[in-house]
Short mmCIF file of C-alpha atoms and ligand atoms in Angstrom, two decimals:
data_model
loop_
_atom_site.label_atom_id
_atom_site.label_comp_id
_atom_site.label_asym_id
_atom_site.label_seq_id
_atom_site.Cartn_x
_atom_site.Cartn_y
_atom_site.Cartn_z
CA UNK A 1 36.18 -5.16 26.18
CA UNK A 2 33.50 -4.54 28.79
CA UNK A 3 30.08 -6.07 28.14
CA UNK A 4 28.51 -4.81 31.38
CA UNK A 5 26.09 -1.88 31.37
CA UNK A 6 27.11 0.92 33.71
CA UNK A 7 25.20 1.00 37.00
CA UNK A 8 23.39 4.19 35.90
CA UNK A 9 22.25 2.71 32.57
CA UNK A 10 21.18 -0.58 34.17
CA UNK A 11 19.09 1.36 36.70
CA UNK A 12 17.49 3.33 33.86
CA UNK A 13 16.58 0.10 32.04
CA UNK A 14 15.11 -1.35 35.26
CA UNK A 15 13.14 1.86 35.86
CA UNK A 16 11.64 1.69 32.37
CA UNK A 17 10.84 -2.01 32.78
CA UNK A 18 8.84 -1.07 35.89
CA UNK A 19 7.17 1.85 34.12
CA UNK A 20 6.10 -0.46 31.28
CA UNK A 21 4.78 -3.06 33.77
CA UNK A 22 2.90 -0.58 35.95
CA UNK A 23 1.74 2.12 33.52
CA UNK A 24 1.62 0.73 29.97
CA UNK A 25 0.73 -2.97 30.26
CA UNK A 26 -2.53 -2.21 32.14
CA UNK A 27 -3.66 -0.16 29.09
CA UNK A 28 -3.23 -3.06 26.66
CA UNK A 29 -6.83 -4.38 26.89
CA UNK A 30 -8.13 -0.91 25.92
CA UNK A 31 -5.65 -0.63 23.03
CA UNK A 32 -6.55 -4.12 21.78
CA UNK A 33 -10.26 -3.42 21.91
CA UNK A 34 -9.86 -0.07 20.17
CA UNK A 35 -7.79 -1.57 17.36
CA UNK A 36 -10.18 -4.53 16.96
CA UNK A 37 -13.05 -2.07 16.47
CA UNK A 38 -11.11 -0.27 13.71
CA UNK A 39 -10.21 2.85 15.68
CA UNK A 40 -6.43 2.44 15.63
CA UNK A 41 -4.15 2.08 18.63
CA UNK A 42 -3.39 5.67 19.62
CA UNK A 43 -3.99 6.65 23.23
CA UNK A 44 -6.55 9.34 23.98
CA UNK A 45 -5.46 12.59 25.61
CA UNK A 46 -7.08 11.41 28.86
CA UNK A 47 -5.13 8.14 28.76
CA UNK A 48 -1.87 9.92 27.92
CA UNK A 49 -2.05 12.64 30.57
CA UNK A 50 -1.31 10.49 33.66
CA UNK A 51 1.42 8.53 31.85
CA UNK A 52 3.05 11.74 30.67
CA UNK A 53 2.87 13.12 34.20
CA UNK A 54 4.45 10.00 35.68
CA UNK A 55 7.21 9.68 33.07
CA UNK A 56 8.06 13.37 33.40
CA UNK A 57 8.25 13.06 37.21
CA UNK A 58 10.58 10.11 36.77
CA UNK A 59 12.87 12.27 34.61
CA UNK A 60 12.29 10.19 31.48
CA UNK A 61 11.75 13.07 29.04
CA UNK A 62 14.51 14.37 26.81
CA UNK A 63 16.80 11.46 27.66
CA UNK A 64 19.09 12.09 24.69
CA UNK A 65 18.47 15.83 24.32
CA UNK A 66 21.19 18.42 25.04
CA UNK A 67 21.39 19.58 28.66
CA UNK A 68 21.21 23.31 27.82
CA UNK A 69 17.64 22.87 26.56
CA UNK A 70 16.59 20.66 29.45
CA UNK A 71 17.67 17.19 28.30
CA UNK A 72 19.80 14.52 30.00
CA UNK A 73 22.25 14.11 27.10
CA UNK A 74 22.49 10.33 27.57
CA UNK A 75 24.65 8.33 25.17
CA UNK A 76 23.19 5.95 22.59
CA UNK A 77 24.19 2.87 24.66
CA UNK A 78 21.81 4.05 27.40
CA UNK A 79 18.94 4.20 24.92
CA UNK A 80 19.21 0.59 23.73
CA UNK A 81 17.58 -0.68 26.93
CA UNK A 82 14.98 2.11 26.87
CA UNK A 83 13.65 1.09 23.44
CA UNK A 84 13.93 -2.61 24.31
CA UNK A 85 11.73 -2.19 27.37
CA UNK A 86 9.18 -0.03 25.51
CA UNK A 87 9.09 -2.72 22.81
CA UNK A 88 7.65 -5.17 25.31
CA UNK A 89 4.21 -3.57 25.19
CA UNK A 90 1.80 -2.85 22.36
CA UNK A 91 0.62 0.31 24.16
CA UNK A 92 2.04 2.98 21.82
CA UNK A 93 4.17 5.29 23.91
CA UNK A 94 7.60 6.90 23.62
CA UNK A 95 9.09 9.35 26.07
CA UNK A 96 8.94 12.84 24.56
CA UNK A 97 10.52 14.02 22.40
CA UNK A 98 10.76 11.52 19.56
CA UNK A 99 14.51 10.84 19.22
CA UNK A 100 14.96 10.58 15.43
CA UNK A 101 13.60 14.06 14.63
CA UNK A 102 15.34 15.40 17.72
CA UNK A 103 18.70 14.15 16.40
CA UNK A 104 18.07 15.77 13.04
CA UNK A 105 17.16 19.08 14.68
CA UNK A 106 20.22 18.89 16.94
CA UNK A 107 22.60 18.85 13.98
CA UNK A 108 20.79 21.49 11.92
CA UNK A 109 19.11 24.23 13.99
CA UNK A 110 20.55 27.74 14.18
CA UNK A 111 20.31 29.83 17.36
CA UNK A 112 16.85 31.16 16.55
CA UNK A 113 15.48 27.73 15.58
CA UNK A 114 17.06 26.26 18.70
CA UNK A 115 14.87 28.52 20.85
CA UNK A 116 11.80 28.41 18.60
CA UNK A 117 11.74 24.66 17.72
CA UNK A 118 14.30 22.55 19.60
CA UNK A 119 13.73 23.80 23.16
CA UNK A 120 9.90 23.44 23.17
CA UNK A 121 10.30 20.08 21.44
CA UNK A 122 12.61 18.84 24.19
CA UNK A 123 10.15 20.12 26.80
CA UNK A 124 7.51 17.92 25.17
CA UNK A 125 5.35 20.90 24.19
CA UNK A 126 5.31 20.11 20.46
CA UNK A 127 4.88 17.13 18.14
CA UNK A 128 6.84 16.77 14.91
CA UNK A 129 6.55 14.82 11.67
CA UNK A 130 9.00 14.11 8.86
CA UNK A 131 8.05 14.34 5.19
CA UNK A 132 10.48 12.45 2.97
CA UNK A 133 8.49 9.85 1.00
CA UNK A 134 6.55 10.66 -2.14
CA UNK A 135 4.28 8.64 -4.43
CA UNK A 136 7.24 8.17 -6.81
CA UNK A 137 10.10 8.11 -4.30
CA UNK A 138 10.13 5.88 -1.22
CA UNK A 139 13.05 3.49 -0.84
CA UNK A 140 15.02 5.90 -3.04
CA UNK A 141 14.44 9.36 -1.51
CA UNK A 142 16.96 10.92 -3.91
CA UNK A 143 14.24 10.52 -6.58
CA UNK A 144 11.96 13.01 -4.78
CA UNK A 145 10.41 15.69 -6.97
CA UNK A 146 8.89 18.10 -4.44
CA UNK A 147 10.59 21.41 -5.15
CA UNK A 148 11.47 24.46 -3.10
CA UNK A 149 12.15 27.52 -5.22
CA UNK A 150 13.55 30.83 -3.92
CA UNK A 151 11.29 33.84 -4.36
CA UNK A 152 12.90 36.91 -2.80
CA UNK A 153 13.07 36.29 0.94
CA UNK A 154 10.83 33.24 0.69
CA UNK A 155 10.87 29.63 -0.42
CA UNK A 156 7.90 28.27 -2.37
CA UNK A 157 7.25 24.54 -2.02
CA UNK A 158 5.26 22.42 -4.47
CA UNK A 159 4.79 18.66 -4.59
CA UNK A 160 3.25 15.66 -2.93
CA UNK A 161 4.28 13.62 0.14
CA UNK A 162 2.83 10.31 1.26
CA UNK A 163 2.92 7.88 4.21
CA UNK A 164 3.70 10.75 6.59
CA UNK A 165 3.11 9.69 10.20
CA UNK A 166 1.54 12.37 12.44
CA UNK A 167 1.29 14.90 9.55
CA UNK A 168 -2.17 16.03 10.70
CA UNK A 169 -1.31 16.37 14.39
CA UNK A 170 2.25 17.68 14.19
CA UNK A 171 3.00 21.25 15.26
CA UNK A 172 5.73 21.26 12.62
CA UNK A 173 6.84 18.95 9.83
CA UNK A 174 10.44 18.63 8.71
CA UNK A 175 9.94 18.61 4.99
CA UNK A 176 12.52 17.51 2.44
CA UNK A 177 12.50 19.18 -0.97
CA UNK A 178 14.70 19.57 -4.05
CA UNK A 179 16.42 22.95 -4.24
CA UNK A 180 18.79 22.09 -7.11
CA UNK A 181 17.66 19.46 -9.60
CA UNK A 182 21.11 19.15 -11.14
CA UNK A 183 22.72 18.05 -7.88
CA UNK A 184 20.15 15.60 -6.46
CA UNK A 185 21.15 14.01 -3.13
CA UNK A 186 24.67 15.49 -3.44
CA UNK A 187 23.90 19.10 -2.64
CA UNK A 188 20.44 19.48 -4.18
CA UNK A 189 18.06 18.48 -1.37
CA UNK A 190 17.20 20.77 1.55
CA UNK A 191 15.17 20.48 4.74
CA UNK A 192 12.46 22.96 5.82
CA UNK A 193 10.36 23.55 8.90
CA UNK A 194 6.68 23.76 7.99
CA UNK A 195 4.41 24.89 10.83
CA UNK A 196 0.94 23.45 11.26
CA UNK A 197 -1.60 25.60 9.43
CA UNK A 198 0.88 27.09 6.95
CA UNK A 199 -1.14 28.02 3.84
CA UNK A 200 -0.38 25.59 1.02
CA UNK A 201 0.34 22.64 3.36
CA UNK A 202 -2.71 20.44 2.80
CA UNK A 203 -3.31 17.13 4.54
CA UNK A 204 -5.24 15.32 1.80
CA UNK A 205 -6.19 12.05 3.42
CA UNK A 206 -5.67 9.71 6.33
CA UNK A 207 -4.33 6.25 5.41
CA UNK A 208 -5.03 3.30 7.72
CA UNK A 209 -1.98 1.04 7.89
CA UNK A 210 -1.77 -2.42 9.42
CA UNK A 211 -1.24 -2.61 13.17
CA UNK A 212 -3.49 0.38 13.85
CA UNK A 213 -0.86 2.77 12.49
CA UNK A 214 -2.00 5.87 10.61
CA UNK A 215 -0.18 7.87 7.94
CA UNK A 216 -1.22 10.81 5.75
CA UNK A 217 -0.90 12.06 2.21
CA UNK A 218 0.09 15.72 1.98
CA UNK A 219 0.04 18.20 -0.91
CA UNK A 220 2.25 21.27 -1.06
CA UNK A 221 0.67 23.90 -3.23
CA UNK A 222 2.58 27.16 -3.44
CA UNK A 223 3.45 26.75 0.21
CA UNK A 224 5.41 29.94 1.01
CA UNK A 225 7.98 29.82 3.78
CA UNK A 226 10.16 32.66 5.04
CA UNK A 227 13.91 32.07 4.55
CA UNK A 228 14.21 31.42 8.32
CA UNK A 229 12.40 28.07 7.84
CA UNK A 230 15.32 26.55 5.97
CA UNK A 231 16.74 23.89 8.32
CA UNK A 232 20.51 23.60 8.04
CA UNK A 233 22.42 24.58 4.92
CA UNK A 234 20.76 24.96 1.55
CA UNK A 235 21.29 21.77 -0.47
CA UNK A 236 22.69 19.89 2.53
CA UNK A 237 19.52 18.20 3.80
CA UNK A 238 20.48 14.65 2.94
CA UNK A 239 23.24 14.09 5.53
CA UNK A 240 21.17 15.24 8.58
CA UNK A 241 18.27 13.20 7.22
CA UNK A 242 20.59 10.17 7.34
CA UNK A 243 21.43 11.01 10.98
CA UNK A 244 17.71 10.86 11.65
CA UNK A 245 17.28 7.61 9.76
CA UNK A 246 20.21 5.92 11.52
CA UNK A 247 18.79 6.88 14.92
CA UNK A 248 15.37 5.56 13.91
CA UNK A 249 16.75 2.32 12.50
CA UNK A 250 18.72 1.51 15.63
CA UNK A 251 15.78 2.49 17.83
CA UNK A 252 13.57 0.19 15.75
CA UNK A 253 16.04 -2.70 16.13
CA UNK A 254 16.03 -2.25 19.91
CA UNK A 255 12.23 -2.14 19.95
CA UNK A 256 12.26 -5.44 18.02
CA UNK A 257 14.48 -7.00 20.70
CA UNK A 258 11.76 -6.13 23.22
CA UNK A 259 8.99 -7.45 20.95
CA UNK A 260 10.85 -10.73 20.39
CA UNK A 261 11.66 -11.09 24.10
CA UNK A 262 8.01 -10.66 25.00
CA UNK A 263 6.97 -13.26 22.42
CA UNK A 264 9.60 -15.66 23.80
CA UNK A 265 8.44 -15.05 27.39
CA UNK A 266 4.86 -15.75 26.34
CA UNK A 267 5.91 -19.02 24.66
CA UNK A 268 7.89 -20.09 27.74
CA UNK A 269 4.94 -19.42 30.02
CA UNK A 270 2.35 -21.15 27.84
CA UNK A 271 4.22 -24.19 26.45
CA UNK A 272 4.52 -26.07 29.77
CA UNK A 273 0.78 -25.59 30.46
CA UNK A 274 -0.76 -26.67 27.17
CA UNK A 275 -1.07 -30.44 26.80
CA UNK A 276 -1.69 -32.09 23.41
CA UNK A 277 -1.73 -35.84 22.81
CA UNK A 278 -0.99 -36.28 26.53
CA UNK A 279 2.26 -34.30 26.45
CA UNK A 280 2.96 -30.62 27.32
CA UNK A 281 4.01 -28.54 24.32
CA UNK A 282 7.21 -27.68 26.22
CA UNK A 283 8.34 -31.29 25.76
CA UNK A 284 8.05 -31.17 21.94
CA UNK A 285 11.33 -30.67 20.15
CA UNK A 286 9.76 -28.18 17.73
CA UNK A 287 8.84 -25.83 20.57
CA UNK A 288 12.16 -26.37 22.34
CA UNK A 289 14.07 -25.40 19.19
CA UNK A 290 11.90 -22.34 18.65
CA UNK A 291 12.60 -21.27 22.23
CA UNK A 292 16.35 -22.00 22.05
CA UNK A 293 16.77 -20.34 18.65
CA UNK A 294 14.75 -17.29 19.76
CA UNK A 295 16.89 -16.84 22.87
CA UNK A 296 20.08 -17.23 20.80
CA UNK A 297 18.97 -14.70 18.17
CA UNK A 298 17.76 -12.18 20.74
CA UNK A 299 21.12 -12.43 22.50
CA UNK A 300 23.00 -11.93 19.21
CA UNK A 301 20.79 -9.00 18.24
CA UNK A 302 21.23 -7.29 21.59
CA UNK A 303 25.01 -7.49 21.18
CA UNK A 304 24.71 -6.07 17.65
CA UNK A 305 22.58 -3.19 18.94
CA UNK A 306 25.00 -2.35 21.76
CA UNK A 307 27.92 -2.53 19.33
CA UNK A 308 26.25 -0.09 16.90
CA UNK A 309 25.24 2.22 19.77
CA UNK A 310 28.75 2.21 21.20
CA UNK A 311 30.23 3.04 17.81
CA UNK A 312 27.75 5.93 17.38
CA UNK A 313 28.88 7.27 20.77
CA UNK A 314 32.49 7.07 19.51
CA UNK A 315 31.48 9.14 16.45
CA UNK A 316 32.21 6.26 14.06
CA UNK A 317 30.51 5.61 10.72
CA UNK A 318 27.91 2.91 11.43
CA UNK A 319 25.93 2.82 8.20
CA UNK A 320 26.66 -0.88 7.62
CA UNK A 321 26.12 -1.88 11.26
CA UNK A 322 22.81 -0.02 11.40
CA UNK A 323 21.61 -1.61 8.15
CA UNK A 324 22.66 -5.05 9.43
CA UNK A 325 20.94 -4.71 12.79
CA UNK A 326 17.75 -3.25 11.26
CA UNK A 327 17.38 -6.22 8.92
CA UNK A 328 18.42 -8.78 11.54
CA UNK A 329 16.16 -7.41 14.27
CA UNK A 330 13.01 -6.86 12.23
CA UNK A 331 13.21 -10.27 10.56
CA UNK A 332 14.10 -11.97 13.85
CA UNK A 333 11.15 -10.40 15.69
CA UNK A 334 8.79 -11.22 12.80
CA UNK A 335 9.76 -14.92 12.90
CA UNK A 336 9.74 -15.23 16.68
CA UNK A 337 6.31 -13.60 16.97
CA UNK A 338 5.06 -15.92 14.22
CA UNK A 339 6.32 -18.96 16.17
CA UNK A 340 4.67 -17.65 19.34
CA UNK A 341 1.39 -17.26 17.41
CA UNK A 342 1.76 -20.86 16.19
CA UNK A 343 2.43 -22.09 19.74
CA UNK A 344 -0.80 -20.49 20.97
CA UNK A 345 -2.89 -22.09 18.19
CA UNK A 346 -6.27 -20.41 17.65
CA UNK A 347 -5.68 -18.15 20.68
CA UNK A 348 -2.70 -16.73 18.80
CA UNK A 349 -5.02 -15.74 15.94
CA UNK A 350 -7.34 -13.67 18.12
CA UNK A 351 -7.46 -9.93 18.49
CA UNK A 352 -7.71 -10.52 22.24
CA UNK A 353 -3.99 -11.26 22.40
CA UNK A 354 -1.23 -8.72 21.69
CA UNK A 355 0.65 -11.06 19.31
CA UNK A 356 -1.13 -9.94 16.14
CA UNK A 357 -0.39 -6.27 16.89
CA UNK A 358 3.23 -7.13 17.67
CA UNK A 359 3.41 -8.89 14.30
CA UNK A 360 1.82 -6.01 12.38
CA UNK A 361 4.01 -3.39 13.97
CA UNK A 362 7.16 -5.40 13.16
CA UNK A 363 5.85 -5.99 9.62
CA UNK A 364 5.59 -2.23 9.11
CA UNK A 365 9.18 -1.86 10.32
CA UNK A 366 10.44 -4.08 7.50
CA UNK A 367 9.30 -1.32 5.11
CA UNK A 368 9.77 2.08 6.70
CA UNK A 369 13.11 3.81 7.07
CA UNK A 370 14.38 1.58 4.29
CA UNK A 371 13.04 -1.83 3.24
CA UNK A 372 15.16 -4.88 4.20
CA UNK A 373 16.24 -5.43 0.58
CA UNK A 374 17.68 -1.92 0.36
CA UNK A 375 19.63 -2.39 3.62
CA UNK A 376 21.04 -5.71 2.35
CA UNK A 377 22.02 -3.86 -0.83
CA UNK A 378 23.79 -1.16 1.25
CA UNK A 379 25.81 -3.82 3.10
CA UNK A 380 26.61 -5.79 -0.07
CA UNK A 381 27.64 -2.68 -2.03
CA UNK A 382 30.26 -1.86 0.57
CA UNK A 383 31.61 -5.42 0.72
CA UNK A 384 31.68 -5.75 -3.06
CA UNK A 385 33.12 -2.24 -3.43
CA UNK A 386 30.28 -1.22 -5.74
CA UNK A 387 29.20 2.40 -6.01
C1 FAD B 401 3.90 2.54 8.87
C2 FAD B 401 4.71 3.44 7.98
C3 FAD B 401 5.04 4.72 8.41
C4 FAD B 401 5.77 5.57 7.58
N1 FAD B 401 6.06 6.84 8.02
C5 FAD B 401 6.75 7.69 7.20
C6 FAD B 401 7.00 9.05 7.61
O1 FAD B 401 6.64 9.47 8.72
N2 FAD B 401 7.65 9.87 6.73
C7 FAD B 401 8.06 9.45 5.51
O2 FAD B 401 8.66 10.25 4.79
N3 FAD B 401 7.83 8.18 5.09
C8 FAD B 401 7.19 7.29 5.90
N4 FAD B 401 6.92 5.99 5.49
C9 FAD B 401 7.33 5.60 4.14
C10 FAD B 401 8.50 4.63 4.10
O3 FAD B 401 9.70 5.22 4.51
C11 FAD B 401 8.54 4.08 2.67
O4 FAD B 401 7.37 3.32 2.49
C12 FAD B 401 9.74 3.21 2.42
O5 FAD B 401 10.90 4.00 2.34
C13 FAD B 401 9.59 2.39 1.14
O6 FAD B 401 9.17 3.20 0.06
P1 FAD B 401 7.95 2.72 -0.89
O7 FAD B 401 6.82 2.35 -0.02
O8 FAD B 401 7.74 3.76 -1.91
O9 FAD B 401 8.50 1.39 -1.59
P2 FAD B 401 9.32 1.31 -2.95
O10 FAD B 401 10.41 2.31 -2.98
O11 FAD B 401 8.35 1.31 -4.09
O12 FAD B 401 9.91 -0.15 -2.81
C14 FAD B 401 9.04 -1.29 -2.87
C15 FAD B 401 9.84 -2.55 -2.65
O13 FAD B 401 10.80 -2.68 -3.69
C16 FAD B 401 11.94 -3.35 -3.22
N5 FAD B 401 13.13 -2.52 -3.50
C17 FAD B 401 13.20 -1.18 -3.59
N6 FAD B 401 14.47 -0.78 -3.86
C18 FAD B 401 15.21 -1.92 -3.94
C19 FAD B 401 16.60 -2.20 -4.17
N7 FAD B 401 17.50 -1.22 -4.36
N8 FAD B 401 16.99 -3.50 -4.15
C20 FAD B 401 16.12 -4.50 -3.94
N9 FAD B 401 14.81 -4.30 -3.71
C21 FAD B 401 14.36 -3.03 -3.70
C22 FAD B 401 11.74 -3.55 -1.72
O14 FAD B 401 11.27 -4.87 -1.48
C23 FAD B 401 10.65 -2.55 -1.37
O15 FAD B 401 9.88 -2.95 -0.23
C24 FAD B 401 6.20 5.13 6.31
C25 FAD B 401 5.87 3.84 5.87
C26 FAD B 401 5.13 2.99 6.69
C27 FAD B 401 4.81 1.61 6.21
#
């Protein structure tokens, strides 16, 4: 058993740590101010352009994309450190393209879709969204009711989607719909590619979430798609969607390691300086235990993340491991950030510090891509041999 990162992957993690320090951390005051004034956290095009240029020059785009479309085809273990380092800043930035949708496209596209969707996506020329959740189907996507019905050489989609991140900006949305009601998740749900501006794809409203995040509600009203927009096999949309979700859940866990590490670093820097009742906070047992427990949990979580990543690279089934690490990481980061906020007293309650945004972003993660309770249920069902 070798716990050491390869030289190449350690250098990549170090490179990203420097990128975060030099390019993303300096933008935090702007992001904090924007969010405090109710305008969300997203970077403007002018703020993004130089960062995109720099990250592209450094070869940080398409890290896990196939080489034949311009990616670096790095294994999952290399990406653990990438997400961890990006998690250390509240400046919202990921290296194009977004990995979860990329992974879903990689296992579904045909030759034509590879050229039309995957290749420009890897080159960072397009933005994508994923439409799974509905007003009546969130934690249980198999209960979705949006339908896609064949009409000659077309599919006609009708239904409602909600909480869809980037739905208004995306060049294309991967949209999940029922193609055979009798089969449900076992052969009755398909994935489609819906281009921006397709008639019948209506973005109804923008929904402000906590942490400056934005989602959208979308209506599909007789949205006609040519047969070529079916992604993967008819009725077989659920398995590639799970590939996407597993990638996202592990990525989220790694981001949480970075969030928690930053909160711990902030506590360690501040606690020796702040004196109450004549004694530095660092000398209080409460703070010492918070610090020791945080370091222990971060260490455990990192090992869990590398274990899951390694198993993914071996092609093994990691549904339980991914559920475990998603729950462990999101709850760990939530509690460690909360303790850091407590350590900072009133300063920790301000919108001048990043802690509240770190907390809100982790709080969101305990809901999306499966709430913690559902992931515990997944783990328990396997152990108890329940269906
Ligand atoms: C910031 C954010 C971004 C999102 N982006 C997207 C996106 O881009 N695309 C998309 O499709 N969706 C997106 N979502 C939706 C997200 O995936 C769903 O919100 C999530 O799956 C939960 O569904 P729900 O909100 O309908 O909760 P429900 O399904 O109503 O569940 C509510 C609560 O019930 C409990 N619960 C549910 N089932 C069980 C169970 N089996 N056992 C025990 N307890 C249970 C849990 O506590 C859960 O939190 C996003 C959500 C958020 C918050």
